[in-house]
XYZ file of C-alpha atoms in Angstrom:
653
model
C 30.220 -39.404 26.275
C 28.730 -37.289 23.505
C 29.495 -34.057 25.333
C 33.153 -34.996 25.598
C 33.650 -36.146 22.019
C 31.665 -33.282 20.527
C 34.229 -30.800 21.744
C 36.500 -31.802 18.885
C 33.781 -31.663 16.217
C 34.907 -29.003 13.737
C 32.839 -27.378 11.014
C 33.737 -24.405 8.855
C 31.022 -21.860 8.164
C 31.816 -19.438 5.382
C 29.969 -16.214 6.042
C 30.429 -12.503 5.936
C 34.148 -12.450 5.184
C 35.145 -12.385 8.845
C 36.291 -14.632 11.656
C 33.799 -15.390 14.394
C 34.550 -17.415 17.491
C 31.792 -17.934 20.019
C 32.784 -17.730 23.666
C 30.202 -19.152 26.022
C 28.600 -21.985 24.081
C 29.394 -24.987 21.953
C 29.740 -22.518 19.078
C 33.277 -21.891 20.296
C 34.096 -25.340 18.969
C 33.187 -24.377 15.412
C 35.385 -22.430 13.029
C 33.934 -19.433 11.191
C 36.023 -17.869 8.465
C 35.963 -15.928 5.230
C 34.592 -17.586 2.137
C 37.571 -19.025 0.210
C 35.619 -18.956 -3.048
C 35.716 -15.598 -4.772
C 32.254 -16.139 -6.269
C 29.656 -17.455 -3.819
C 27.406 -18.754 -6.587
C 26.832 -22.475 -6.974
C 27.999 -22.672 -10.562
C 30.838 -20.187 -10.693
C 32.465 -20.875 -7.361
C 32.696 -24.116 -5.436
C 31.300 -26.439 -8.046
C 33.744 -25.524 -10.759
C 36.406 -26.852 -8.438
C 34.308 -29.873 -7.512
C 33.754 -30.791 -11.150
C 37.499 -30.591 -11.742
C 38.123 -32.909 -8.799
C 35.574 -35.397 -10.129
C 37.226 -35.567 -13.538
C 40.659 -35.906 -11.981
C 39.616 -38.704 -9.648
C 37.979 -40.862 -12.227
C 40.662 -40.334 -14.845
C 43.363 -41.684 -12.533
C 41.866 -45.158 -12.533
C 42.840 -46.211 -9.024
C 42.319 -49.963 -8.739
C 41.710 -52.212 -5.772
C 41.433 -55.491 -7.653
C 42.246 -56.940 -11.035
C 40.365 -55.833 -14.145
C 38.884 -59.288 -14.632
C 36.769 -59.009 -11.511
C 35.049 -55.797 -12.593
C 32.231 -54.786 -14.901
C 32.511 -51.754 -17.170
C 29.111 -51.646 -18.860
C 25.607 -51.856 -17.461
C 25.172 -54.729 -15.031
C 22.051 -56.756 -14.509
C 20.764 -56.668 -10.958
C 22.888 -59.093 -8.971
C 22.196 -60.505 -5.510
C 25.317 -62.170 -4.173
C 23.151 -63.076 -1.184
C 19.905 -61.816 0.302
C 21.977 -59.302 2.233
C 23.948 -57.826 -0.706
C 22.617 -56.460 -3.978
C 24.392 -54.857 -6.939
C 22.826 -52.279 -9.257
C 24.051 -49.660 -11.697
C 22.062 -46.976 -9.872
C 20.737 -46.748 -6.336
C 18.010 -44.187 -5.667
C 17.250 -43.360 -2.035
C 13.723 -41.975 -1.843
C 10.481 -42.458 -3.778
C 9.190 -38.914 -4.124
C 9.041 -36.956 -7.366
C 12.821 -36.476 -7.597
C 13.752 -40.116 -7.015
C 11.085 -41.584 -9.280
C 11.641 -39.138 -12.146
C 15.388 -39.819 -12.076
C 14.871 -43.589 -11.860
C 12.698 -43.623 -14.963
C 15.402 -41.903 -17.009
C 18.501 -43.772 -15.827
C 16.638 -47.075 -16.170
C 17.022 -46.600 -19.928
C 20.764 -47.136 -19.406
C 21.030 -49.655 -16.571
C 19.519 -51.381 -13.564
C 18.009 -49.291 -10.797
C 17.192 -49.961 -7.145
C 14.694 -47.541 -5.590
C 14.922 -47.694 -1.810
C 12.029 -46.268 0.175
C 11.510 -46.130 3.917
C 7.783 -46.873 3.933
C 5.265 -47.577 1.191
C 6.512 -46.069 -2.105
C 3.827 -43.364 -2.128
C 4.645 -42.175 1.410
C 6.739 -39.100 0.641
C 6.551 -35.318 0.956
C 5.510 -35.257 -2.708
C 2.323 -37.141 -1.879
C 1.327 -34.447 0.634
C 2.013 -31.457 -1.667
C -1.323 -29.749 -2.259
C -0.695 -26.527 -4.172
C 0.977 -27.447 -7.427
C 3.979 -26.881 -9.666
C 4.977 -23.400 -10.786
C 5.936 -22.921 -14.430
C 5.695 -20.224 -17.084
C 2.888 -21.526 -19.302
C 0.836 -18.374 -19.861
C 1.678 -15.972 -22.741
C 1.332 -13.032 -20.349
C 3.970 -14.531 -18.028
C 7.741 -14.723 -18.574
C 10.821 -16.544 -17.337
C 12.204 -13.203 -16.152
C 9.088 -12.586 -14.054
C 9.268 -16.057 -12.480
C 12.954 -15.488 -11.772
C 12.286 -12.136 -10.139
C 9.545 -13.572 -7.925
C 11.855 -16.436 -6.877
C 14.764 -14.119 -6.062
C 12.616 -11.624 -4.135
C 11.011 -14.443 -2.102
C 14.492 -15.874 -1.484
C 15.660 -12.545 -0.012
C 18.251 -12.194 -2.805
C 20.272 -15.164 -1.566
C 19.315 -17.327 -4.557
C 21.907 -18.375 -7.122
C 20.826 -16.541 -10.272
C 22.100 -19.133 -12.731
C 20.258 -21.905 -10.889
C 17.088 -19.807 -10.832
C 17.305 -19.142 -14.576
C 17.842 -22.828 -15.372
C 14.900 -23.986 -13.251
C 12.500 -21.318 -14.503
C 13.542 -21.940 -18.132
C 13.396 -25.747 -18.049
C 10.273 -25.975 -15.892
C 7.614 -25.847 -18.643
C 9.176 -28.791 -20.498
C 9.257 -30.847 -17.293
C 5.504 -30.210 -16.883
C 4.855 -31.335 -20.455
C 6.802 -34.533 -19.761
C 4.586 -35.273 -16.754
C 1.451 -34.766 -18.825
C 2.842 -37.084 -21.526
C 3.398 -39.712 -18.821
C -0.236 -39.547 -17.782
C -0.366 -36.959 -15.004
C -3.763 -35.251 -15.071
C -3.979 -31.568 -14.148
C -6.969 -29.239 -13.917
C -8.099 -27.410 -17.058
C -10.194 -24.280 -17.420
C -13.350 -23.792 -19.454
C -11.188 -22.783 -22.438
C -9.530 -26.202 -22.441
C -6.145 -24.878 -21.350
C -4.403 -25.762 -18.100
C -5.958 -23.927 -15.164
C -3.202 -21.825 -13.633
C -3.578 -20.748 -10.013
C -1.779 -17.944 -8.205
C -0.066 -18.249 -4.834
C 1.732 -15.967 -2.410
C 4.843 -14.299 -3.821
C 3.871 -14.913 -7.459
C 3.116 -11.959 -9.720
C 1.255 -14.114 -12.266
C -0.968 -17.165 -12.421
C 1.499 -19.991 -13.065
C 0.605 -22.842 -10.698
C -0.317 -26.075 -12.476
C -2.443 -28.173 -10.138
C -4.741 -31.150 -9.699
C -7.361 -29.599 -7.390
C -5.634 -29.484 -3.964
C -3.975 -32.897 -4.364
C -1.292 -32.152 -6.961
C 1.515 -34.094 -5.322
C -0.655 -37.181 -5.022
C -1.445 -37.088 -8.756
C 2.205 -36.630 -9.767
C 3.268 -39.435 -7.427
C 0.565 -41.699 -8.890
C 1.686 -41.146 -12.477
C 5.395 -41.577 -11.737
C 4.950 -44.591 -9.471
C 2.784 -46.354 -12.027
C 5.500 -45.911 -14.646
C 8.239 -47.045 -12.232
C 6.379 -50.209 -11.222
C 5.944 -51.097 -14.901
C 9.634 -50.634 -15.760
C 11.489 -53.993 -15.827
C 14.820 -52.291 -15.124
C 13.639 -50.769 -11.823
C 13.310 -52.701 -8.563
C 11.494 -50.993 -5.686
C 12.535 -51.973 -2.160
C 9.857 -50.710 0.210
C 10.232 -50.646 3.989
C 14.020 -50.303 3.631
C 15.464 -47.621 5.899
C 18.738 -46.104 4.655
C 21.273 -46.316 7.501
C 24.499 -44.884 6.076
C 26.201 -44.320 2.746
C 29.111 -46.619 1.879
C 32.186 -44.532 1.190
C 35.936 -44.830 0.755
C 38.784 -42.359 0.395
C 40.714 -41.902 -2.852
C 43.403 -39.484 -1.776
C 41.561 -36.345 -0.657
C 38.350 -37.408 -2.393
C 35.466 -39.237 -0.763
C 33.791 -41.774 -3.062
C 30.269 -43.181 -2.611
C 29.626 -46.855 -3.439
C 26.038 -47.349 -2.288
C 24.168 -47.612 0.994
C 23.404 -49.917 3.909
C 19.700 -50.328 4.636
C 17.546 -51.919 7.320
C 14.644 -54.016 6.080
C 12.081 -52.905 8.631
C 9.819 -55.896 8.039
C 12.463 -58.641 8.385
C 14.859 -56.733 10.671
C 17.776 -57.572 8.381
C 20.544 -55.348 7.033
C 20.643 -55.229 3.219
C 23.679 -53.711 1.476
C 23.310 -52.045 -1.937
C 26.484 -51.603 -3.996
C 26.148 -49.350 -7.034
C 28.109 -47.241 -9.482
C 25.964 -44.148 -8.883
C 23.801 -43.138 -5.930
C 21.058 -40.499 -5.986
C 19.961 -39.146 -2.629
C 16.342 -37.964 -2.891
C 15.157 -38.674 0.638
C 13.238 -35.486 1.393
C 13.416 -33.160 4.377
C 13.668 -33.076 8.156
C 10.354 -31.651 9.337
C 10.212 -33.951 12.375
C 12.980 -32.101 14.164
C 9.946 -29.998 15.178
C 6.834 -31.233 17.041
C 4.381 -29.777 14.512
C 5.130 -30.350 10.835
C 3.221 -30.916 7.614
C 5.749 -33.617 6.677
C 4.910 -37.338 6.906
C 6.547 -39.433 9.629
C 9.310 -40.553 7.264
C 10.802 -37.009 7.158
C 13.458 -37.378 9.853
C 16.391 -35.836 7.961
C 17.937 -39.198 7.090
C 19.493 -38.067 3.806
C 20.984 -34.838 5.134
C 22.451 -36.620 8.139
C 23.824 -39.520 6.052
C 25.423 -37.103 3.592
C 26.982 -35.065 6.401
C 28.470 -38.193 7.937
C 29.764 -39.190 4.483
C 31.728 -35.911 4.249
C 29.330 -34.070 1.924
C 29.184 -30.276 2.078
C 25.970 -28.953 3.675
C 24.563 -25.486 3.052
C 21.930 -23.016 4.340
C 20.447 -25.215 7.070
C 19.285 -22.176 9.065
C 16.511 -21.553 6.534
C 13.644 -23.715 7.782
C 10.331 -22.788 6.178
C 7.293 -22.766 8.424
C 4.129 -22.968 6.368
C 1.862 -20.179 7.630
C -1.356 -22.171 7.430
C -1.553 -25.668 8.850
C -4.933 -26.719 10.211
C -5.191 -25.833 13.923
C -7.003 -28.775 15.486
C -7.704 -26.771 18.644
C -9.979 -24.467 16.669
C -12.110 -27.195 15.082
C -15.697 -27.677 16.321
C -15.055 -31.439 16.628
C -11.512 -32.208 17.799
C -9.623 -35.182 16.287
C -9.793 -38.192 18.607
C -6.060 -38.885 18.271
C -3.051 -36.632 17.771
C -2.114 -36.329 14.109
C 1.184 -37.817 12.966
C 1.672 -34.701 10.842
C -0.183 -31.401 10.604
C -2.808 -31.089 7.887
C -1.729 -28.490 5.340
C -4.005 -25.693 4.150
C -2.493 -24.879 0.787
C -1.084 -21.499 -0.193
C -3.616 -21.507 -3.029
C -6.436 -20.697 -0.577
C -4.839 -17.294 -0.015
C -4.009 -17.092 -3.706
C -7.718 -17.511 -4.489
C -8.682 -14.666 -2.166
C -8.524 -16.151 1.331
C -8.227 -13.531 4.091
C -6.452 -13.908 7.437
C -8.122 -12.642 10.624
C -7.221 -12.842 14.288
C -9.839 -14.203 16.688
C -11.216 -10.674 17.055
C -12.036 -10.878 13.310
C -9.516 -8.129 12.542
C -7.705 -8.502 9.228
C -4.022 -8.103 10.090
C -1.814 -8.879 7.071
C -2.025 -5.371 5.475
C -0.456 -4.012 8.674
C 2.655 -6.145 8.112
C 3.097 -6.100 4.324
C 1.584 -4.240 1.381
C 1.118 -7.574 -0.406
C -1.138 -8.647 2.463
C -2.134 -12.339 2.223
C -0.111 -12.701 -0.995
C 3.192 -11.934 0.729
C 5.835 -14.724 0.727
C 5.567 -17.466 3.332
C 8.261 -16.147 5.665
C 6.455 -12.803 5.994
C 3.036 -14.389 6.563
C 4.358 -16.916 9.094
C 6.133 -14.200 11.131
C 3.024 -12.022 11.004
C 0.830 -14.814 12.334
C 3.435 -15.631 14.992
C 3.442 -11.986 16.079
C -0.359 -11.903 16.309
C -0.455 -15.079 18.383
C 2.152 -13.772 20.842
C 0.657 -10.301 21.170
C -2.883 -11.531 21.633
C -1.961 -14.695 23.553
C -4.030 -16.793 21.152
C -3.340 -20.264 19.744
C -4.450 -19.850 16.147
C -5.753 -17.374 13.574
C -8.533 -17.710 10.991
C -8.293 -18.104 7.218
C -11.561 -17.232 5.499
C -12.451 -18.194 1.924
C -16.230 -18.390 2.544
C -16.920 -15.156 0.634
C -16.101 -16.994 -2.619
C -18.728 -19.015 -4.540
C -19.403 -22.364 -2.884
C -19.019 -24.374 -6.096
C -15.602 -22.845 -6.812
C -14.354 -23.531 -3.280
C -15.411 -27.176 -3.495
C -13.948 -27.553 -6.994
C -10.568 -26.044 -6.104
C -10.182 -27.404 -2.554
C -12.124 -30.684 -2.268
C -9.570 -32.372 0.004
C -9.429 -29.459 2.452
C -13.224 -29.136 2.450
C -13.612 -32.853 3.137
C -11.071 -32.907 5.982
C -12.609 -29.893 7.696
C -16.143 -31.236 7.303
C -15.069 -34.401 9.146
C -14.509 -32.145 12.137
C -17.697 -30.123 11.869
C -16.388 -27.177 9.856
C -17.849 -26.098 6.509
C -15.200 -23.959 4.781
C -17.821 -22.555 2.386
C -19.503 -20.898 5.400
C -16.910 -20.733 8.188
C -13.272 -19.591 8.520
C -10.541 -22.202 8.909
C -8.419 -22.195 12.107
C -4.745 -22.182 11.088
C -1.311 -22.006 12.694
C 2.271 -22.168 11.294
C 4.027 -25.554 11.156
C 7.464 -26.707 10.011
C 7.167 -27.426 6.304
C 10.319 -27.344 4.171
C 14.118 -27.277 4.478
C 15.592 -24.708 2.099
C 19.072 -25.921 3.003
C 20.584 -29.350 2.547
C 23.350 -31.148 0.686
C 25.081 -28.632 -1.526
C 24.563 -29.507 -5.179
C 25.961 -28.306 -8.484
C 23.943 -27.529 -11.595
C 23.636 -31.242 -12.419
C 22.898 -32.434 -8.917
C 26.525 -33.402 -8.264
C 28.067 -33.185 -4.789
C 31.630 -33.079 -3.497
C 31.313 -36.827 -2.770
C 32.169 -38.628 -5.999
C 29.391 -40.867 -7.285
C 26.766 -39.153 -5.089
C 24.056 -36.971 -6.632
C 21.180 -35.217 -4.859
C 17.768 -33.884 -5.890
C 14.630 -32.659 -4.174
C 14.318 -31.269 -0.665
C 17.453 -33.022 0.586
C 19.494 -30.882 -1.826
C 20.528 -27.246 -1.593
C 20.821 -26.142 -5.212
C 20.745 -22.398 -4.650
C 17.208 -22.020 -6.071
C 15.395 -21.133 -2.860
C 17.923 -18.842 -1.208
C 16.659 -17.744 2.196
C 13.012 -18.667 1.550
C 11.269 -20.924 -0.954
C 8.682 -19.419 -3.284
C 5.393 -21.337 -3.184
C 5.188 -24.315 -5.586
C 8.857 -24.091 -6.564
C 9.735 -27.298 -4.689
C 8.164 -29.847 -7.036
C 9.537 -27.796 -9.927
C 13.084 -27.926 -8.553
C 12.801 -31.673 -7.924
C 11.689 -32.315 -11.504
C 14.368 -30.118 -13.062
C 17.313 -31.404 -11.031
C 16.255 -35.055 -11.219
C 16.364 -34.664 -14.987
C 19.635 -32.693 -15.011
C 21.391 -35.369 -12.934
C 20.669 -38.061 -15.531
C 23.394 -37.317 -18.093
C 26.374 -37.103 -15.702
C 25.047 -40.120 -13.812
C 24.827 -42.305 -16.914
C 28.221 -41.147 -18.153
C 29.739 -42.053 -14.797
C 27.947 -45.406 -14.739
C 29.263 -46.348 -18.175
C 32.886 -45.652 -17.290
C 32.820 -47.125 -13.781
C 33.840 -50.667 -12.856
C 32.505 -52.365 -9.769
C 34.315 -54.901 -7.655
C 31.780 -57.649 -6.942
C 33.787 -58.678 -3.895
C 33.540 -55.152 -2.468
C 30.645 -55.825 -0.142
C 32.681 -57.181 2.742
C 35.163 -54.319 2.742
C 32.886 -52.407 5.141
C 31.919 -53.478 8.625
C 28.308 -54.674 8.557
C 25.788 -53.060 10.911
C 24.257 -55.369 13.507
C 20.541 -55.179 14.244
C 19.638 -54.656 17.892
C 17.374 -57.391 19.217
C 15.854 -58.404 22.515
C 17.972 -61.539 22.279
C 21.236 -59.581 22.098
C 20.378 -56.812 24.580
C 17.596 -58.343 26.637
C 13.857 -57.585 26.595
C 14.012 -55.102 29.475
C 16.928 -53.126 28.023
C 15.345 -52.965 24.559
C 12.083 -51.772 26.049
C 13.801 -49.077 28.142
C 15.875 -47.889 25.164
C 12.726 -47.544 23.053
C 10.898 -45.619 25.786
C 13.868 -43.315 26.363
C 14.338 -42.728 22.630
C 10.706 -41.668 22.239
C 11.005 -39.340 25.240
C 14.234 -37.826 23.938
C 12.673 -37.318 20.510
C 9.833 -35.302 22.020
C 12.275 -33.297 24.144
C 14.433 -32.471 21.128
C 11.384 -31.348 19.161
C 10.264 -29.150 22.062
C 13.705 -27.515 22.269
C 13.721 -26.806 18.537
C 10.204 -25.321 18.625
C 10.889 -23.134 21.652
C 14.378 -21.877 20.809
C 14.882 -22.386 17.039
C 11.476 -21.453 15.695
C 10.122 -18.642 13.547
C 11.752 -15.876 15.626
C 15.234 -16.446 17.079
C 17.981 -14.759 19.090
C 21.606 -15.553 19.830
C 20.788 -16.246 23.482
C 17.997 -18.653 22.587
C 20.107 -20.414 19.973
C 22.950 -20.853 22.466
C 20.440 -22.299 24.923
C 19.196 -24.694 22.245
C 22.746 -25.777 21.430
C 23.493 -26.505 25.083
C 20.243 -28.363 25.689
C 20.625 -30.477 22.543
C 24.187 -31.424 23.499
C 23.051 -32.428 26.993
C 20.106 -34.391 25.621
C 22.251 -36.208 23.080
C 24.886 -37.017 25.696
C 22.231 -38.424 28.030
C 20.737 -40.578 25.300
C 24.013 -41.894 23.875
C 25.433 -42.577 27.318
C 22.403 -44.666 28.240
C 22.603 -46.654 25.016
C 26.300 -47.413 25.224
C 26.180 -48.224 28.933
C 23.508 -50.836 28.193
C 25.256 -52.853 25.538
C 24.850 -50.664 22.454
C 27.829 -50.458 20.121
C 28.982 -48.245 17.246
C 27.646 -50.581 14.551
C 24.364 -51.555 16.257
C 21.204 -50.299 14.536
C 17.453 -50.133 15.092
C 14.895 -47.968 13.305
C 13.991 -45.707 16.219
C 17.613 -45.231 17.297
C 18.783 -44.484 13.749
C 16.018 -41.928 13.241
C 16.943 -40.310 16.556
C 20.560 -40.226 15.445
C 19.545 -38.399 12.272
C 17.242 -35.970 14.077
C 20.076 -34.987 16.414
C 22.446 -34.514 13.495
C 20.019 -32.277 11.560
C 18.999 -30.269 14.624
C 22.642 -29.484 15.352
C 23.248 -28.456 11.741
C 20.278 -26.071 11.881
C 21.330 -24.501 15.175
C 24.984 -24.144 14.209
C 24.064 -22.567 10.873
C 21.632 -20.188 12.559
C 24.296 -19.065 15.031
C 26.634 -18.308 12.149
C 24.291 -15.880 10.401
C 24.326 -12.490 12.149
C 21.472 -10.899 10.233
C 17.780 -11.403 9.555
C 17.189 -12.720 6.052
C 14.208 -14.611 4.724
C 13.213 -17.447 7.048
C 16.002 -16.665 9.511
C 14.838 -13.832 11.780
C 17.068 -12.756 14.701
C 15.799 -10.250 17.266
C 19.364 -9.124 18.057
C 20.274 -8.808 14.348
C 16.944 -7.569 12.951
C 18.180 -6.188 9.634
C 19.445 -7.564 6.341
C 23.198 -7.030 5.901
C 24.409 -6.849 2.294
C 27.872 -8.051 3.331
C 26.282 -11.277 4.583
C 24.463 -12.110 1.349
C 26.344 -15.359 0.960
C 25.441 -19.004 1.572
C 26.300 -20.764 4.807
C 28.711 -23.611 4.103
C 29.196 -26.474 6.563
C 32.281 -28.543 5.882
C 32.527 -32.188 6.976
C 33.053 -33.003 10.632
C 35.941 -34.993 12.023
C 34.857 -38.668 11.855
C 36.936 -39.648 14.879
C 35.821 -37.063 17.430
C 32.150 -36.565 16.616
C 29.171 -37.975 18.522
C 27.427 -41.121 17.282
C 24.931 -39.055 15.262
C 27.773 -37.515 13.242
C 29.898 -40.648 12.667
C 29.597 -43.265 9.945
C 28.869 -46.719 11.314
C 31.187 -48.544 8.934
C 34.946 -48.752 8.817
C 36.759 -49.705 5.608
C 40.218 -51.061 5.041
C 40.487 -50.556 1.285
C 41.505 -47.153 -0.053
C 39.489 -47.372 -3.257
C 36.884 -49.632 -4.791
C 36.126 -47.954 -8.094
C 38.107 -47.821 -11.290
C 37.312 -46.054 -14.488
């Protein structure tokens, strides 16, 4: 079924000022054409037009019900029933971006923070290195900008880069004022580390557990804020949208309470998507299990513009369990990260023959950007037919190693390895999505009422490769920048409290409705298909790519998705039926297809995207990849919204 309906699924990829039509793959079903925006930058091109559309939409005041049934100012949290809740703001995700935003908008209205697992379980919590910011007198905004743009292979949006690098120091000071504790040097000033790609020491950190400390401080403040309600174990299924003429409007989100197996609908005036990345489209990733691309997939289905999905960052140094003296007894849910700061502090990479290899590939050696180091390691592993390389920091003083990297030292020691005396076995692993939902300078999207921040967003900061420790910085800056337009929109937006039933409600799959045997078989098949998809992505859409391999990946993914969807729908599944594993699989398929399609559109090697048949950077192709919304009627289940709506508009301003 999926193979048939996917033939009508149309995207537009704006690249290179030319028309491309693939011939012998599913790529022939996508449209590639010249960029219609004269300026490819985020601020000067597409988002000037998007901002104009936003103002026009909300000034028209389209109404679905009478004024008396709406609220114009801040509303208190309302639960019409246990299955429907109303808030001024809905935040999807509990990492640094979602929590920082929630704390600010809570000063103006009620906030629901929806998180898939425990509130602390986010990519933020696993970030080891730190936050980059210009805090040293010898450093400068211009230097930070230059490092970011060079690492991003000159695909970064310069205005975005300047804003983030300029506003970053103040965002750090705000965290400190909120109680976040960072390491200080003997002089009493913040201890600033250096990482790959940085020309100066500018990494603020809390040992090698920076993300955990930031998450702790923010979460403590959120849990103490009476205007914020945290809904843990709520999986976001799909955004609730309607059409107002040519504009798509977001009204909230449907969620699945994983503990009670009930669907809970959140209606809100403003929605922030801060759901993190999609590392689990690959079998080995540093991301926690919750990172299944839910936000990117939901936004795509809701008609949001997606950008730069081909740029998947593989962290060069995840712990290689195969090289540990004592192997872990069970397979890890996510790879253990060995922070960039180990190389920044003087760590040296060797192959298993104890030959230092990085100077052969780049004059910056171990301090080269992540894309260069990951490709170099990949090349060594393939040439030497080895499974990992070695990262050695043991030549540094023992007390400094233990002070700077206590978490890494502890984890390795559990498995019989003393990093103060022995090298660490490492291997690249999927780490960060540089692409995502295309965002303007205030986190706005082309979907009215929907803002994005954090890894789910593509702001233009990272370009073709993210500079180390710029991710937490970007999340902090854009979470803060989204506050003003969000509160302005909230104050002038009226909600219809009868709106909840205007969308079809998802139905939770149960053994009672489908039968024990069918449910069991669907779960087994879904887990098998997930592993197969991850294997395809690792083999064909990894660190080094080619057109032939990408076409193979596209074909295999389409066949796999068709097999899975066909089985589901032949055994009683329906369009609006949901279950956690099936919905995650749906999102993984959606994100994998976006990555492959974007990769096929870029006929050059730039940053994280390396093509053996297009091995050079092409100046004419220095432009973002833009993926326009798919057709909602012809797409596969992974690309279609679950809900249908009869009303044309639910918001008035």
